[in-house]
Amino acid sequence: MDVPAPNGGTVGVVLTRTSAGITALRVNCTHQGFPVGRVGAVLECELHGSQFNPETGAVINGPADRPLTRYDASETNGGIYVTVTTN
């Protein structure tokens, strides 16, 4: 899904429901910026196959060597709210 960014554009995020709530991760792989998508129980880059933990964004398999960017997310009254920062 796309959410508003501070610069007026949008940022693609992937949401995962966990026992602790909602996790929001930037949809772009940290290797070369291509999108990641769900493949089984992981998030996988479409280009080189880097895999990430969908709850934490941690790298499972490279070539990416940095976790996905994580954003604050909450669920209130049936709505999911994501706060995108410029950091």
Backbone as ProteinMPNN parsed JSONL, in Angstrom:
{"seq_chain_A": "MDVPAPNGGTVGVVLTRTSAGITALRVNCTHQGFPVGRVGAVLECELHGSQFNPETGAVINGPADRPLTRYDASETNGGIYVTVTTN", "coords_chain_A": {"N_chain_A": [[0.839, -1.175, 0.0], [0.38, 2.337, -0.521], [1.489, 5.16, 1.3], [1.145, 8.532, 2.56], [4.005, 10.67, 2.313], [6.415, 12.733, 4.093], [7.466, 14.614, 2.273], [5.49, 15.164, 0.51], [5.078, 13.288, -1.445], [4.551, 9.772, -1.972], [5.055, 6.715, -0.127], [5.775, 3.335, -0.53], [4.567, 0.705, 1.433], [4.671, -2.384, 3.247], [2.45, -4.264, 5.13], [2.262, -6.128, 8.154], [0.49, -8.205, 10.288], [1.007, -8.838, 13.663], [1.37, -10.583, 16.838], [1.848, -8.512, 18.518], [0.77, -6.328, 17.283], [0.611, -4.144, 14.467], [3.027, -4.232, 11.91], [4.886, -2.066, 9.908], [6.688, -1.869, 6.997], [9.069, -0.446, 4.762], [8.619, -0.919, 1.307], [10.725, -1.208, -0.434], [13.648, -2.932, -1.357], [16.736, -2.975, 0.407], [19.036, -3.363, -0.986], [19.123, -2.727, -3.879], [16.86, -1.233, -4.205], [14.577, -2.321, -5.429], [11.15, -3.573, -5.47], [9.831, -5.508, -2.717], [8.063, -8.533, -2.018], [5.552, -10.719, -0.635], [6.549, -14.011, -0.202], [5.714, -17.007, 0.565], [6.58, -17.371, 3.905], [8.196, -15.143, 4.078], [9.504, -11.868, 3.104], [10.429, -11.083, -0.123], [12.864, -9.881, -2.41], [12.216, -8.796, -5.703], [14.217, -8.636, -7.63], [16.99, -9.593, -6.983], [16.508, -11.527, -5.074], [16.88, -11.182, -2.298], [15.966, -11.833, 1.075], [13.663, -11.066, 3.694], [12.63, -10.726, 7.125], [9.24, -10.543, 7.775], [8.128, -9.423, 10.067], [10.049, -7.933, 11.399], [11.783, -6.819, 9.546], [14.376, -7.598, 9.297], [17.31, -8.855, 7.633], [17.266, -11.977, 6.08], [18.372, -13.548, 4.053], [20.91, -12.521, 1.783], [21.559, -10.696, -1.312], [21.231, -8.222, 0.077], [22.301, -6.221, 2.829], [21.32, -4.731, 4.861], [18.576, -4.057, 7.071], [15.051, -3.772, 6.187], [13.467, -0.566, 6.077], [11.688, 0.494, 8.88], [8.504, 1.634, 9.944], [6.485, 3.522, 12.267], [3.42, 2.121, 13.252], [-0.09, 1.802, 13.805], [-3.245, 0.527, 14.959], [-6.505, 1.617, 14.999], [-9.865, 1.762, 15.828], [-10.558, 0.135, 13.618], [-9.058, 1.218, 11.564], [-5.854, 1.501, 9.977], [-2.919, 3.126, 10.773], [-0.063, 4.707, 9.591], [3.053, 6.127, 10.248], [5.214, 7.894, 8.418], [8.559, 8.745, 8.3], [11.303, 10.967, 7.52], [13.768, 9.932, 8.057]], "CA_chain_A": [[0.0, 0.0, 0.0], [1.106, 3.602, -0.522], [1.099, 6.09, 2.357], [1.72, 9.862, 2.334], [5.345, 10.929, 2.84], [6.581, 14.129, 4.513], [7.816, 15.491, 1.148], [4.324, 15.333, -0.341], [4.929, 12.116, -2.298], [4.071, 8.586, -1.267], [6.013, 5.655, 0.154], [5.159, 2.017, -0.505], [4.833, -0.08, 2.638], [4.029, -3.684, 3.381], [1.961, -4.398, 6.499], [2.17, -7.475, 8.705], [-0.15, -8.258, 11.606], [1.711, -9.709, 14.603], [0.7, -10.638, 18.137], [2.077, -7.215, 19.159], [0.087, -5.274, 16.54], [0.888, -4.013, 13.038], [4.37, -3.818, 11.51], [4.924, -1.413, 8.598], [8.046, -1.841, 6.458], [9.19, 0.119, 3.412], [8.514, -2.001, 0.335], [11.912, -1.248, -1.289], [14.814, -3.679, -0.896], [17.861, -2.11, 0.758], [20.172, -3.65, -1.871], [19.072, -1.844, -5.044], [15.622, -0.471, -4.229], [13.444, -2.961, -6.099], [10.104, -3.95, -4.523], [9.759, -6.823, -2.096], [6.711, -9.064, -1.922], [5.448, -11.936, 0.18], [6.78, -15.323, -0.802], [5.622, -17.876, 1.734], [6.654, -16.698, 5.201], [9.2, -14.074, 4.04], [9.419, -10.838, 2.072], [11.533, -11.372, -1.036], [13.112, -8.901, -3.46], [11.92, -9.294, -7.05], [15.373, -8.592, -8.521], [18.093, -10.494, -6.638], [16.076, -12.572, -4.153], [17.117, -10.953, -0.866], [14.795, -12.175, 1.876], [13.544, -10.294, 4.923], [11.623, -11.122, 8.092], [8.127, -9.6, 7.612], [7.762, -8.802, 11.342], [11.105, -7.036, 11.881], [12.537, -6.247, 8.439], [15.75, -8.106, 9.333], [17.756, -9.637, 6.481], [17.386, -13.423, 6.268], [19.347, -13.924, 3.022], [21.336, -11.389, 0.956], [22.703, -9.82, -1.108], [21.013, -7.058, 0.946], [22.99, -6.361, 4.114], [20.658, -3.841, 5.817], [17.149, -4.367, 7.209], [14.075, -2.859, 5.597], [13.096, 0.562, 6.93], [10.464, 0.235, 9.634], [7.76, 2.834, 10.32], [5.499, 3.347, 13.329], [2.081, 1.797, 12.756], [-1.062, 1.473, 14.842], [-4.594, 0.211, 14.483], [-7.495, 2.253, 15.86], [-11.232, 1.769, 15.289], [-10.594, -0.522, 12.318], [-8.156, 1.867, 10.606], [-4.419, 1.329, 10.203], [-2.24, 4.408, 10.616], [1.385, 4.562, 9.444], [3.773, 7.396, 10.3], [6.435, 7.839, 7.612], [9.512, 9.798, 8.627], [12.33, 11.15, 6.496], [15.019, 9.268, 8.479]], "C_chain_A": [[0.882, 1.235, 0.0], [0.566, 4.491, 0.592], [1.753, 7.442, 2.086], [3.086, 10.003, 3.002], [5.463, 12.4, 3.215], [6.86, 15.092, 3.361], [6.655, 15.719, 0.192], [4.106, 14.184, -1.306], [4.29, 10.977, -1.529], [5.217, 7.602, -1.089], [5.251, 4.344, 0.158], [5.548, 1.277, 0.761], [4.129, -1.423, 2.533], [3.68, -3.841, 4.857], [1.902, -5.861, 6.898], [1.512, -7.383, 10.073], [0.611, -9.27, 12.459], [0.92, -9.759, 15.904], [0.836, -9.308, 18.878], [1.363, -6.072, 18.444], [0.426, -5.31, 15.064], [2.338, -3.58, 12.839], [4.284, -3.237, 10.108], [6.378, -1.293, 8.156], [8.034, -1.22, 5.071], [9.302, -1.028, 2.423], [9.774, -2.143, -0.532], [13.07, -1.976, -0.63], [15.967, -2.711, -0.629], [19.097, -2.379, -0.095], [20.183, -2.696, -3.054], [17.714, -1.172, -5.235], [14.434, -1.097, -4.932], [12.415, -3.398, -5.064], [10.302, -5.354, -3.95], [8.299, -7.234, -2.055], [6.715, -10.324, -1.086], [5.659, -13.174, -0.672], [6.807, -16.293, 0.372], [5.645, -17.042, 3.005], [7.653, -15.545, 5.232], [8.8, -12.991, 3.045], [10.639, -11.025, 1.189], [11.628, -10.309, -2.121], [12.887, -9.538, -4.823], [13.161, -9.404, -7.927], [16.43, -9.638, -8.189], [17.748, -11.522, -5.568], [16.439, -12.375, -2.695], [15.828, -11.251, -0.115], [14.849, -11.463, 3.22], [12.456, -10.886, 5.813], [10.477, -10.107, 8.021], [7.697, -8.913, 8.907], [8.772, -7.759, 11.793], [11.833, -6.297, 10.77], [13.968, -6.74, 8.364], [16.059, -8.936, 8.088], [17.862, -11.104, 6.884], [18.444, -13.958, 5.317], [19.629, -12.712, 2.152], [21.11, -11.652, -0.511], [22.463, -8.572, -0.257], [21.727, -7.291, 2.271], [22.434, -5.414, 5.183], [19.18, -4.203, 5.898], [16.286, -3.374, 6.446], [13.767, -1.745, 6.593], [11.749, 0.275, 7.576], [9.831, 1.566, 10.043], [6.804, 2.508, 11.463], [4.135, 3.095, 12.704], [1.181, 1.461, 13.94], [-2.406, 1.184, 14.187], [-5.589, 0.778, 15.484], [-8.84, 2.266, 15.153], [-11.303, 1.202, 13.873], [-9.713, 0.107, 11.257], [-6.706, 1.621, 10.974], [-3.737, 2.64, 9.852], [-0.733, 4.186, 10.622], [2.003, 5.954, 9.446], [5.093, 7.236, 9.565], [7.302, 9.029, 7.989], [10.558, 9.888, 7.53], [13.629, 10.463, 6.861], [15.154, 7.923, 7.848]], "O_chain_A": [[2.017, 1.184, 0.474], [-0.643, 4.573, 0.808], [2.806, 7.499, 1.451], [3.297, 9.519, 4.114], [4.702, 13.229, 2.716], [6.526, 16.273, 3.458], [6.813, 16.393, -0.825], [3.049, 14.105, -1.932], [3.573, 11.197, -0.553], [6.216, 7.65, -1.806], [4.193, 4.243, 0.779], [6.724, 1.227, 1.121], [3.132, -1.573, 1.828], [4.511, -3.585, 5.729], [1.541, -6.724, 6.098], [1.921, -6.584, 10.915], [0.835, -10.407, 12.043], [-0.082, -9.059, 16.055], [0.036, -9.006, 19.763], [1.35, -4.951, 18.952], [0.518, -6.385, 14.471], [2.819, -2.672, 13.517], [3.681, -3.838, 9.219], [7.199, -0.691, 8.849], [7.105, -1.437, 4.294], [10.007, -2.004, 2.68], [9.882, -3.105, -1.292], [13.434, -1.682, 0.509], [16.147, -1.738, -1.362], [20.106, -1.691, 0.055], [21.135, -1.936, -3.227], [17.44, -0.609, -6.295], [13.379, -0.47, -5.027], [12.761, -3.58, -3.897], [10.852, -6.247, -4.594], [7.405, -6.387, -2.058], [7.765, -10.926, -0.858], [5.032, -13.354, -1.716], [7.805, -16.388, 1.086], [4.842, -16.124, 3.172], [7.936, -15.014, 6.306], [7.88, -13.171, 2.247], [11.761, -11.115, 1.688], [10.618, -9.886, -2.683], [13.307, -10.669, -5.072], [13.167, -10.186, -8.877], [16.739, -10.486, -9.026], [18.607, -12.317, -5.186], [16.32, -13.317, -1.911], [14.734, -10.961, -0.599], [15.915, -11.278, 3.807], [11.487, -11.469, 5.326], [10.721, -8.913, 8.192], [6.972, -7.919, 8.859], [8.414, -6.807, 12.486], [12.44, -5.255, 11.018], [14.707, -6.346, 7.462], [15.191, -9.627, 7.557], [18.471, -11.436, 7.901], [19.314, -14.731, 5.719], [18.717, -11.958, 1.815], [20.552, -12.675, -0.906], [23.434, -7.908, 0.104], [21.759, -8.411, 2.78], [22.996, -5.302, 6.273], [18.591, -4.613, 4.899], [16.73, -2.279, 6.103], [13.804, -1.958, 7.805], [10.797, -0.133, 6.911], [10.526, 2.502, 10.437], [6.366, 1.367, 11.612], [3.742, 3.767, 11.75], [1.631, 0.91, 14.944], [-2.66, 1.543, 13.037], [-5.532, 0.464, 16.673], [-8.947, 2.726, 14.016], [-12.025, 1.729, 13.026], [-9.625, -0.419, 10.148], [-6.366, 1.541, 12.155], [-3.948, 3.196, 8.774], [-0.19, 3.561, 11.533], [1.541, 6.849, 8.739], [5.987, 6.529, 10.029], [6.844, 10.171, 7.997], [10.68, 8.982, 6.705], [14.534, 10.416, 6.027], [16.139, 7.225, 8.088]]}, "name": "protein", "num_of_chains": 1, "seq": "MDVPAPNGGTVGVVLTRTSAGITALRVNCTHQGFPVGRVGAVLECELHGSQFNPETGAVINGPADRPLTRYDASETNGGIYVTVTTN"}
